Amino acid sequence: MPAPTHPRPTACLALADGSLFYGMGFGATGQTTAELCFNTAMTGYQEIMTDPSYAGQIVTFTFPHVGNVGTNPEDDETGDPVAEGMVVKWMPTDPSNWRNVQPLSDWLAARGRIAIGGVDTRRLTRAIRHLGAPHVALAHDPEGNFDIEALVAAARSFAGLEGMDLAKDVTCAQSYRWDEMRWAWPDGYPKQESPRHRVVAVDYGAKRNILRCLASAGCEVTVLPATATFDDIMAHQPDGVFLSNGPGDPAATGVYAVPMIRDVLDKTDLPVFGICLGHQMLALALGGKTVKMSHGHHGANHPVKDYDTGKVEITSMNHGFAVDGQSLPDGVVETHVSLFDGSNCGIRLENRPVWSVQHHPEASPGPQDSYYLFERFAAAMAERAPEPAQA
């Protein structure tokens, strides 16, 4: 009886320490380098791949069924995938979902993103957890020809995310208005036609569903680039300022973002709300520090405790840097912590409507436990607003 034949690998993932993972490639062909992380979410692979916070990273999905519902334009968090590539256990099956427009592999190929399937993602995830997020090179060649030494060298030469200001790479080129609200059956995304609050959202890599949540909370949203100045913001006469999520090292982005935030805090009494990178920017502006995490938090099942209420929220997270809770000065209160490792997940300024969280309350993908934060922001703007004139 002849020995069974195995298909020749068409993709290779090389780690900077020389470890190699072979599999079958799909999506685009070619080669890319990045930091490797893992995401534990069971749904939302398209949202994850298009989340601007994943700039400079390749995502390992711990859930094996990736691609089985296909893709569609409504689920994009930005115009094109931002993550450099994906690693999965099983090759995507033919999509089976009424919302499917394009199979995952075709969607990735059209957008120049490389993927590898057939990988032992448990082993890879353990390596990331124990050794930290490695620098890697991912190659896809339909003929299965790989220069291993060159791949490992490419992984070792990747500069890493520390010191990298990636917000400038993913922010908007110019300001724009946003009025689309959260998705609702059967109409999809309705328009906000009667906003009550004017919000300026500073775009460090904003997800569309964050902007939709602001609109659903009654906000007229004007989005400004990451480099917006205090004068740029105040020209729109906002009722509140929102600091968005985004990728890269917060200390690098903070070079230009922190002075603007300090001006908002020092010269106005506007409510300020930040998420993810925006949370880290606010902490830096208030005198705190940020640190690079070993492997970060990426997933839709992260427990976070709210010290103000005593409640535990299940949250969606995506960050490789964190605020150092021990560095927060007097007057800045730590409001949320991760129950996985105790890292900081939220702060607020005493006696001011200024706060931020590390997790993603827009829950796209993920649970909706933290959506109340958008309503709290709207309530703070309503409380600050002057009473209407009496006739």
Tab-separated table of C-alpha atoms in Angstrom:
chain	number	residue	atom	x	y	z
A	1	MET	CA	0.000	0.000	0.000
A	2	PRO	CA	1.581	3.343	-0.992
A	3	ALA	CA	2.374	5.812	1.762
A	4	PRO	CA	-0.117	8.657	2.034
A	5	THR	CA	0.918	11.876	0.364
A	6	HIS	CA	0.669	15.242	2.056
A	7	PRO	CA	0.233	18.536	0.227
A	8	ARG	CA	3.325	20.675	0.078
A	9	PRO	CA	3.076	23.679	2.444
A	10	THR	CA	2.396	26.908	0.614
A	11	ALA	CA	2.890	29.263	3.569
A	12	CYS	CA	5.500	29.652	6.283
A	13	LEU	CA	5.497	31.674	9.494
A	14	ALA	CA	9.018	32.334	10.793
A	15	LEU	CA	9.627	33.674	14.303
A	16	ALA	CA	12.646	35.758	15.204
A	17	ASP	CA	13.935	32.949	17.453
A	18	GLY	CA	14.095	30.627	14.423
A	19	SER	CA	10.874	28.702	15.118
A	20	LEU	CA	8.979	27.769	11.948
A	21	PHE	CA	5.294	27.032	11.380
A	22	TYR	CA	4.268	25.634	8.008
A	23	GLY	CA	0.751	25.570	6.594
A	24	MET	CA	-1.409	26.309	3.581
A	25	GLY	CA	-1.573	29.870	2.358
A	26	PHE	CA	-4.687	31.782	1.339
A	27	GLY	CA	-5.456	35.386	0.603
A	28	ALA	CA	-2.660	37.377	-1.043
A	29	THR	CA	0.727	35.969	-1.981
A	30	GLY	CA	4.040	37.513	-0.962
A	31	GLN	CA	5.722	38.257	2.343
A	32	THR	CA	5.165	40.569	5.314
A	33	THR	CA	6.733	41.235	8.713
A	34	ALA	CA	4.965	42.249	11.914
A	35	GLU	CA	4.470	41.596	15.616
A	36	LEU	CA	2.440	38.431	16.269
A	37	CYS	CA	-0.477	38.475	18.705
A	38	PHE	CA	-3.406	36.162	19.407
A	39	ASN	CA	-7.110	36.942	19.662
A	40	THR	CA	-9.527	34.794	21.653
A	41	ALA	CA	-12.803	36.083	20.178
A	42	MET	CA	-15.178	33.461	18.738
A	43	THR	CA	-16.786	35.873	16.246
A	44	GLY	CA	-15.940	39.022	14.344
A	45	TYR	CA	-12.830	38.111	12.370
A	46	GLN	CA	-13.629	40.736	9.744
A	47	GLU	CA	-14.023	43.476	12.352
A	48	ILE	CA	-10.750	42.362	13.924
A	49	MET	CA	-8.832	42.434	10.649
A	50	THR	CA	-10.144	45.936	9.874
A	51	ASP	CA	-9.623	47.376	13.371
A	52	PRO	CA	-6.958	50.107	12.949
A	53	SER	CA	-5.525	49.199	16.356
A	54	TYR	CA	-3.998	46.079	14.737
A	55	ALA	CA	-1.630	48.072	12.519
A	56	GLY	CA	1.787	46.407	12.529
A	57	GLN	CA	0.432	43.074	13.781
A	58	ILE	CA	-0.432	39.616	12.474
A	59	VAL	CA	-3.357	38.027	14.318
A	60	THR	CA	-3.466	34.397	15.446
A	61	PHE	CA	-7.085	33.352	15.948
A	62	THR	CA	-7.493	30.827	18.759
A	63	PHE	CA	-11.026	29.966	17.603
A	64	PRO	CA	-10.658	27.442	14.749
A	65	HIS	CA	-13.736	28.313	12.646
A	66	VAL	CA	-12.602	31.441	10.839
A	67	GLY	CA	-14.103	32.397	7.492
A	68	ASN	CA	-17.236	30.278	7.595
A	69	VAL	CA	-19.615	33.252	7.332
A	70	GLY	CA	-17.655	35.012	4.591
A	71	THR	CA	-17.343	38.803	4.472
A	72	ASN	CA	-19.519	41.804	3.700
A	73	PRO	CA	-18.960	45.581	3.480
A	74	GLU	CA	-21.139	46.354	6.518
A	75	ASP	CA	-18.748	44.639	8.926
A	76	ASP	CA	-15.637	46.639	8.018
A	77	GLU	CA	-14.362	48.838	10.845
A	78	THR	CA	-12.362	50.883	8.339
A	79	GLY	CA	-11.946	50.943	4.573
A	80	ASP	CA	-9.430	48.081	4.266
A	81	PRO	CA	-7.827	45.487	6.531
A	82	VAL	CA	-5.197	47.040	8.782
A	83	ALA	CA	-3.799	43.881	10.389
A	84	GLU	CA	-0.868	42.613	8.313
A	85	GLY	CA	-2.090	39.013	8.150
A	86	MET	CA	-3.890	36.155	9.897
A	87	VAL	CA	-3.034	32.725	11.270
A	88	VAL	CA	-5.770	30.083	11.698
A	89	LYS	CA	-6.131	26.447	12.692
A	90	TRP	CA	-8.335	25.288	9.826
A	91	MET	CA	-8.572	26.546	6.277
A	92	PRO	CA	-11.740	28.578	5.689
A	93	THR	CA	-14.712	26.583	4.428
A	94	ASP	CA	-17.151	27.840	1.828
A	95	PRO	CA	-19.140	30.678	3.427
A	96	SER	CA	-22.625	29.862	4.664
A	97	ASN	CA	-24.413	33.022	5.757
A	98	TRP	CA	-27.116	35.190	4.202
A	99	ARG	CA	-24.964	38.307	4.660
A	100	ASN	CA	-21.965	36.894	2.791
A	101	VAL	CA	-20.759	38.902	-0.202
A	102	GLN	CA	-17.237	37.541	-0.722
A	103	PRO	CA	-15.308	34.517	0.636
A	104	LEU	CA	-12.643	35.407	3.197
A	105	SER	CA	-9.724	34.261	1.028
A	106	ASP	CA	-10.885	36.372	-1.936
A	107	TRP	CA	-11.513	39.343	0.368
A	108	LEU	CA	-7.976	39.112	1.778
A	109	ALA	CA	-6.408	38.632	-1.659
A	110	ALA	CA	-8.163	41.694	-3.047
A	111	ARG	CA	-6.781	43.749	-0.168
A	112	GLY	CA	-3.216	42.432	-0.173
A	113	ARG	CA	-3.353	40.547	3.129
A	114	ILE	CA	-1.612	37.180	3.639
A	115	ALA	CA	-3.069	34.303	5.662
A	116	ILE	CA	-1.908	30.861	6.718
A	117	GLY	CA	-4.102	27.904	7.725
A	118	GLY	CA	-3.370	24.458	9.100
A	119	VAL	CA	-1.230	25.813	11.943
A	120	ASP	CA	-1.135	24.424	15.480
A	121	THR	CA	-2.540	27.623	16.963
A	122	ARG	CA	-2.547	26.183	20.500
A	123	ARG	CA	1.197	25.703	20.396
A	124	LEU	CA	1.696	29.105	18.836
A	125	THR	CA	-0.521	30.812	21.402
A	126	ARG	CA	1.343	29.150	24.279
A	127	ALA	CA	4.602	30.417	22.830
A	128	ILE	CA	3.230	33.970	22.661
A	129	ARG	CA	1.909	33.785	26.244
A	130	HIS	CA	5.160	32.439	27.678
A	131	LEU	CA	7.695	34.379	25.625
A	132	GLY	CA	5.847	37.543	24.692
A	133	ALA	CA	4.609	38.802	21.328
A	134	PRO	CA	7.347	37.791	18.842
A	135	HIS	CA	8.494	39.503	15.688
A	136	VAL	CA	7.651	37.332	12.694
A	137	ALA	CA	7.746	37.058	8.930
A	138	LEU	CA	4.851	35.442	7.051
A	139	ALA	CA	5.230	34.231	3.463
A	140	HIS	CA	2.721	32.721	1.029
A	141	ASP	CA	4.052	31.082	-2.136
A	142	PRO	CA	1.710	28.781	-4.138
A	143	GLU	CA	4.775	26.779	-5.231
A	144	GLY	CA	5.962	26.304	-1.659
A	145	ASN	CA	9.424	27.779	-2.215
A	146	PHE	CA	10.784	29.560	0.863
A	147	ASP	CA	14.153	31.058	1.732
A	148	ILE	CA	14.082	30.180	5.416
A	149	GLU	CA	17.237	32.063	6.344
A	150	ALA	CA	15.881	35.204	4.692
A	151	LEU	CA	12.515	34.815	6.444
A	152	VAL	CA	14.099	34.496	9.883
A	153	ALA	CA	16.374	37.440	9.119
A	154	ALA	CA	13.333	39.512	8.083
A	155	ALA	CA	11.601	38.659	11.367
A	156	ARG	CA	14.686	39.661	13.337
A	157	SER	CA	14.993	42.935	11.477
A	158	PHE	CA	11.411	44.032	12.238
A	159	ALA	CA	11.703	47.196	14.315
A	160	GLY	CA	8.831	46.374	16.663
A	161	LEU	CA	6.041	48.606	17.970
A	162	GLU	CA	7.883	50.339	20.817
A	163	GLY	CA	8.598	53.916	19.843
A	164	MET	CA	6.345	53.643	16.763
A	165	ASP	CA	3.743	56.345	16.107
A	166	LEU	CA	1.307	54.351	13.961
A	167	ALA	CA	-1.668	56.641	14.549
A	168	LYS	CA	-0.445	58.904	11.742
A	169	ASP	CA	-0.618	55.926	9.365
A	170	VAL	CA	-4.271	55.112	10.070
A	171	THR	CA	-5.872	58.452	10.925
A	172	CYS	CA	-8.127	60.305	8.507
A	173	ALA	CA	-6.524	62.680	6.011
A	174	GLN	CA	-9.041	65.461	6.694
A	175	SER	CA	-12.022	66.175	8.912
A	176	TYR	CA	-15.462	64.745	8.182
A	177	ARG	CA	-18.932	64.426	9.702
A	178	TRP	CA	-20.362	61.113	10.909
A	179	ASP	CA	-24.113	60.509	11.374
A	180	GLU	CA	-24.488	56.725	10.950
A	181	MET	CA	-25.880	54.934	14.030
A	182	ARG	CA	-25.663	51.348	15.281
A	183	TRP	CA	-26.920	48.516	13.074
A	184	ALA	CA	-30.553	47.551	13.619
A	185	TRP	CA	-32.786	45.001	11.929
A	186	PRO	CA	-34.163	45.334	9.311
A	187	ASP	CA	-32.873	48.718	8.130
A	188	GLY	CA	-29.141	48.331	8.742
A	189	TYR	CA	-27.459	51.562	9.798
A	190	PRO	CA	-29.974	54.403	10.374
A	191	LYS	CA	-28.963	58.079	10.301
A	192	GLN	CA	-28.863	60.354	13.333
A	193	GLU	CA	-31.258	63.117	12.295
A	194	SER	CA	-31.824	64.893	15.617
A	195	PRO	CA	-28.501	65.121	17.490
A	196	ARG	CA	-28.429	66.839	20.867
A	197	HIS	CA	-24.676	67.193	21.419
A	198	ARG	CA	-21.740	68.301	19.275
A	199	VAL	CA	-18.727	66.006	19.686
A	200	VAL	CA	-15.280	66.287	18.186
A	201	ALA	CA	-13.730	62.831	17.839
A	202	VAL	CA	-9.941	62.813	17.484
A	203	ASP	CA	-9.082	59.945	15.165
A	204	TYR	CA	-6.028	57.949	16.275
A	205	GLY	CA	-7.428	54.965	14.344
A	206	ALA	CA	-11.134	55.105	15.145
A	207	LYS	CA	-13.379	52.103	14.571
A	208	ARG	CA	-16.585	52.917	12.724
A	209	ASN	CA	-18.715	51.273	15.393
A	210	ILE	CA	-17.343	53.637	18.023
A	211	LEU	CA	-18.509	56.557	15.906
A	212	ARG	CA	-21.867	54.813	15.424
A	213	CYS	CA	-22.247	54.452	19.185
A	214	LEU	CA	-21.575	58.159	19.655
A	215	ALA	CA	-24.205	58.962	17.024
A	216	SER	CA	-26.674	56.563	18.666
A	217	ALA	CA	-26.104	58.346	21.974
A	218	GLY	CA	-27.409	61.545	20.370
A	219	CYS	CA	-24.160	63.064	19.128
A	220	GLU	CA	-23.356	65.073	16.015
A	221	VAL	CA	-19.853	63.764	15.395
A	222	THR	CA	-17.053	65.654	13.663
A	223	VAL	CA	-13.948	63.542	13.181
A	224	LEU	CA	-10.553	65.276	13.142
A	225	PRO	CA	-7.100	63.861	12.284
A	226	ALA	CA	-4.776	62.667	15.043
A	227	THR	CA	-2.646	65.802	14.708
A	228	ALA	CA	-5.554	68.165	15.408
A	229	THR	CA	-4.634	71.103	17.621
A	230	PHE	CA	-6.607	72.701	20.436
A	231	ASP	CA	-7.638	75.509	18.088
A	232	ASP	CA	-8.768	72.989	15.451
A	233	ILE	CA	-11.026	71.338	18.028
A	234	MET	CA	-12.468	74.510	19.500
A	235	ALA	CA	-13.286	75.865	16.047
A	236	HIS	CA	-16.142	73.336	15.990
A	237	GLN	CA	-17.564	74.589	19.329
A	238	PRO	CA	-17.931	71.070	20.751
A	239	ASP	CA	-19.950	70.021	23.770
A	240	GLY	CA	-17.471	67.210	24.370
A	241	VAL	CA	-14.198	65.737	23.094
A	242	PHE	CA	-13.699	62.063	22.306
A	243	LEU	CA	-10.249	60.409	22.032
A	244	SER	CA	-10.358	57.293	19.862
A	245	ASN	CA	-8.643	53.939	19.842
A	246	GLY	CA	-5.564	53.361	17.688
A	247	PRO	CA	-2.295	51.457	17.209
A	248	GLY	CA	1.337	51.869	18.188
A	249	ASP	CA	3.240	53.218	21.168
A	250	PRO	CA	1.198	55.805	23.100
A	251	ALA	CA	4.362	57.609	24.178
A	252	ALA	CA	5.250	58.222	20.510
A	253	THR	CA	1.777	59.467	19.582
A	254	GLY	CA	1.716	61.497	22.772
A	255	VAL	CA	4.465	63.783	21.482
A	256	TYR	CA	1.825	65.784	19.611
A	257	ALA	CA	-1.418	64.460	21.169
A	258	VAL	CA	-0.652	65.136	24.832
A	259	PRO	CA	-0.152	68.934	24.500
A	260	MET	CA	-3.522	69.225	22.747
A	261	ILE	CA	-5.283	67.174	25.441
A	262	ARG	CA	-3.675	69.237	28.206
A	263	ASP	CA	-4.939	72.412	26.547
A	264	VAL	CA	-8.471	70.979	26.465
A	265	LEU	CA	-8.227	70.080	30.155
A	266	ASP	CA	-6.610	73.356	31.250
A	267	LYS	CA	-8.587	75.825	29.145
A	268	THR	CA	-12.090	74.298	29.088
A	269	ASP	CA	-14.510	72.367	31.260
A	270	LEU	CA	-15.588	70.087	28.395
A	271	PRO	CA	-16.403	66.438	29.085
A	272	VAL	CA	-13.615	64.210	27.712
A	273	PHE	CA	-13.971	60.489	26.985
A	274	GLY	CA	-11.219	58.193	25.710
A	275	ILE	CA	-11.039	54.571	24.567
A	276	CYS	CA	-7.956	52.337	24.174
A	277	LEU	CA	-5.150	54.532	22.771
A	278	GLY	CA	-7.293	57.527	23.681
A	279	HIS	CA	-7.302	56.206	27.266
A	280	GLN	CA	-3.528	56.000	27.224
A	281	MET	CA	-3.237	59.499	25.720
A	282	LEU	CA	-5.434	60.908	28.487
A	283	ALA	CA	-3.384	59.142	31.168
A	284	LEU	CA	-0.167	60.607	29.762
A	285	ALA	CA	-1.720	64.069	29.634
A	286	LEU	CA	-2.698	63.734	33.300
A	287	GLY	CA	0.837	62.768	34.331
A	288	GLY	CA	0.728	58.965	34.164
A	289	LYS	CA	2.982	56.568	32.274
A	290	THR	CA	2.454	53.699	29.832
A	291	VAL	CA	4.305	50.390	29.463
A	292	LYS	CA	4.666	47.720	26.762
A	293	MET	CA	2.874	44.499	27.726
A	294	SER	CA	4.292	41.029	27.226
A	295	HIS	CA	1.588	39.784	24.866
A	296	GLY	CA	-1.207	42.288	25.369
A	297	HIS	CA	-4.946	41.738	25.624
A	298	HIS	CA	-6.833	40.757	22.479
A	299	GLY	CA	-10.279	39.171	22.598
A	300	ALA	CA	-13.961	39.523	23.371
A	301	ASN	CA	-14.030	37.736	26.726
A	302	HIS	CA	-11.941	39.834	29.118
A	303	PRO	CA	-13.340	40.389	32.640
A	304	VAL	CA	-12.909	43.928	33.949
A	305	LYS	CA	-13.924	45.156	37.400
A	306	ASP	CA	-15.481	48.600	37.796
A	307	TYR	CA	-14.326	49.892	41.182
A	308	ASP	CA	-17.035	52.577	41.241
A	309	THR	CA	-19.900	50.055	41.077
A	310	GLY	CA	-18.232	46.796	42.132
A	311	LYS	CA	-19.564	45.131	38.992
A	312	VAL	CA	-17.592	42.882	36.669
A	313	GLU	CA	-18.016	43.542	32.947
A	314	ILE	CA	-17.089	41.118	30.174
A	315	THR	CA	-15.333	43.266	27.611
A	316	SER	CA	-13.700	43.360	24.202
A	317	MET	CA	-10.024	44.357	24.219
A	318	ASN	CA	-7.213	45.012	21.802
A	319	HIS	CA	-4.048	46.583	23.169
A	320	GLY	CA	-0.350	45.820	23.538
A	321	PHE	CA	0.463	48.791	25.788
A	322	ALA	CA	-1.117	49.658	29.123
A	323	VAL	CA	-1.352	52.539	31.559
A	324	ASP	CA	0.832	52.005	34.625
A	325	GLY	CA	-1.725	52.276	37.413
A	326	GLN	CA	1.034	52.973	39.972
A	327	SER	CA	2.098	56.066	38.044
A	328	LEU	CA	-1.220	57.915	38.278
A	329	PRO	CA	-0.878	61.202	40.210
A	330	ASP	CA	-3.144	62.482	42.968
A	331	GLY	CA	-6.522	63.493	41.631
A	332	VAL	CA	-6.588	60.758	39.000
A	333	VAL	CA	-8.635	57.741	40.131
A	334	GLU	CA	-8.194	54.210	38.824
A	335	THR	CA	-11.738	53.069	37.977
A	336	HIS	CA	-11.312	49.718	36.178
A	337	VAL	CA	-8.828	46.849	36.321
A	338	SER	CA	-8.386	43.627	34.404
A	339	LEU	CA	-9.270	40.526	36.425
A	340	PHE	CA	-6.814	38.544	34.296
A	341	ASP	CA	-3.661	40.353	35.398
A	342	GLY	CA	-4.660	43.418	37.428
A	343	SER	CA	-3.566	45.872	34.753
A	344	ASN	CA	-5.222	49.268	34.531
A	345	CYS	CA	-8.373	49.484	32.407
A	346	GLY	CA	-9.876	52.838	33.337
A	347	ILE	CA	-9.300	56.230	34.951
A	348	ARG	CA	-11.233	59.365	35.801
A	349	LEU	CA	-10.307	62.847	36.932
A	350	GLU	CA	-11.734	63.779	40.325
A	351	ASN	CA	-14.570	66.304	40.213
A	352	ARG	CA	-14.432	66.625	36.420
A	353	PRO	CA	-16.382	64.841	33.622
A	354	VAL	CA	-13.124	63.396	32.283
A	355	TRP	CA	-12.584	59.657	32.037
A	356	SER	CA	-11.372	56.851	29.801
A	357	VAL	CA	-11.247	53.062	29.526
A	358	GLN	CA	-8.815	50.605	27.996
A	359	HIS	CA	-11.502	48.195	26.775
A	360	HIS	CA	-13.914	48.683	23.864
A	361	PRO	CA	-17.475	49.544	24.986
A	362	GLU	CA	-18.701	49.559	21.373
A	363	ALA	CA	-18.376	45.729	21.490
A	364	SER	CA	-17.724	45.101	17.823
A	365	PRO	CA	-17.183	42.224	18.085
A	366	GLY	CA	-18.023	41.236	21.634
A	367	PRO	CA	-20.366	41.758	24.581
A	368	GLN	CA	-22.333	44.919	25.314
A	369	ASP	CA	-21.729	45.239	29.050
A	370	SER	CA	-19.894	48.569	28.752
A	371	TYR	CA	-22.128	50.469	26.318
A	372	TYR	CA	-23.340	52.611	29.231
A	373	LEU	CA	-20.110	54.619	28.903
A	374	PHE	CA	-21.436	56.306	25.758
A	375	GLU	CA	-24.644	57.186	27.593
A	376	ARG	CA	-22.585	58.541	30.494
A	377	PHE	CA	-20.680	60.774	28.062
A	378	ALA	CA	-23.948	62.076	26.612
A	379	ALA	CA	-25.328	62.692	30.105
A	380	ALA	CA	-22.205	64.670	31.060
A	381	MET	CA	-22.649	66.899	28.019
A	382	ALA	CA	-26.352	67.371	28.795
A	383	GLU	CA	-25.552	68.340	32.396
A	384	ARG	CA	-23.001	70.899	31.267
A	385	ALA	CA	-25.311	72.458	28.673
A	386	PRO	CA	-26.963	75.729	29.775
A	387	GLU	CA	-30.649	75.719	30.513
A	388	PRO	CA	-32.788	76.887	27.569
A	389	ALA	CA	-33.881	80.511	27.780
A	390	GLN	CA	-37.321	81.115	29.303
A	391	ALA	CA	-39.903	82.917	27.197
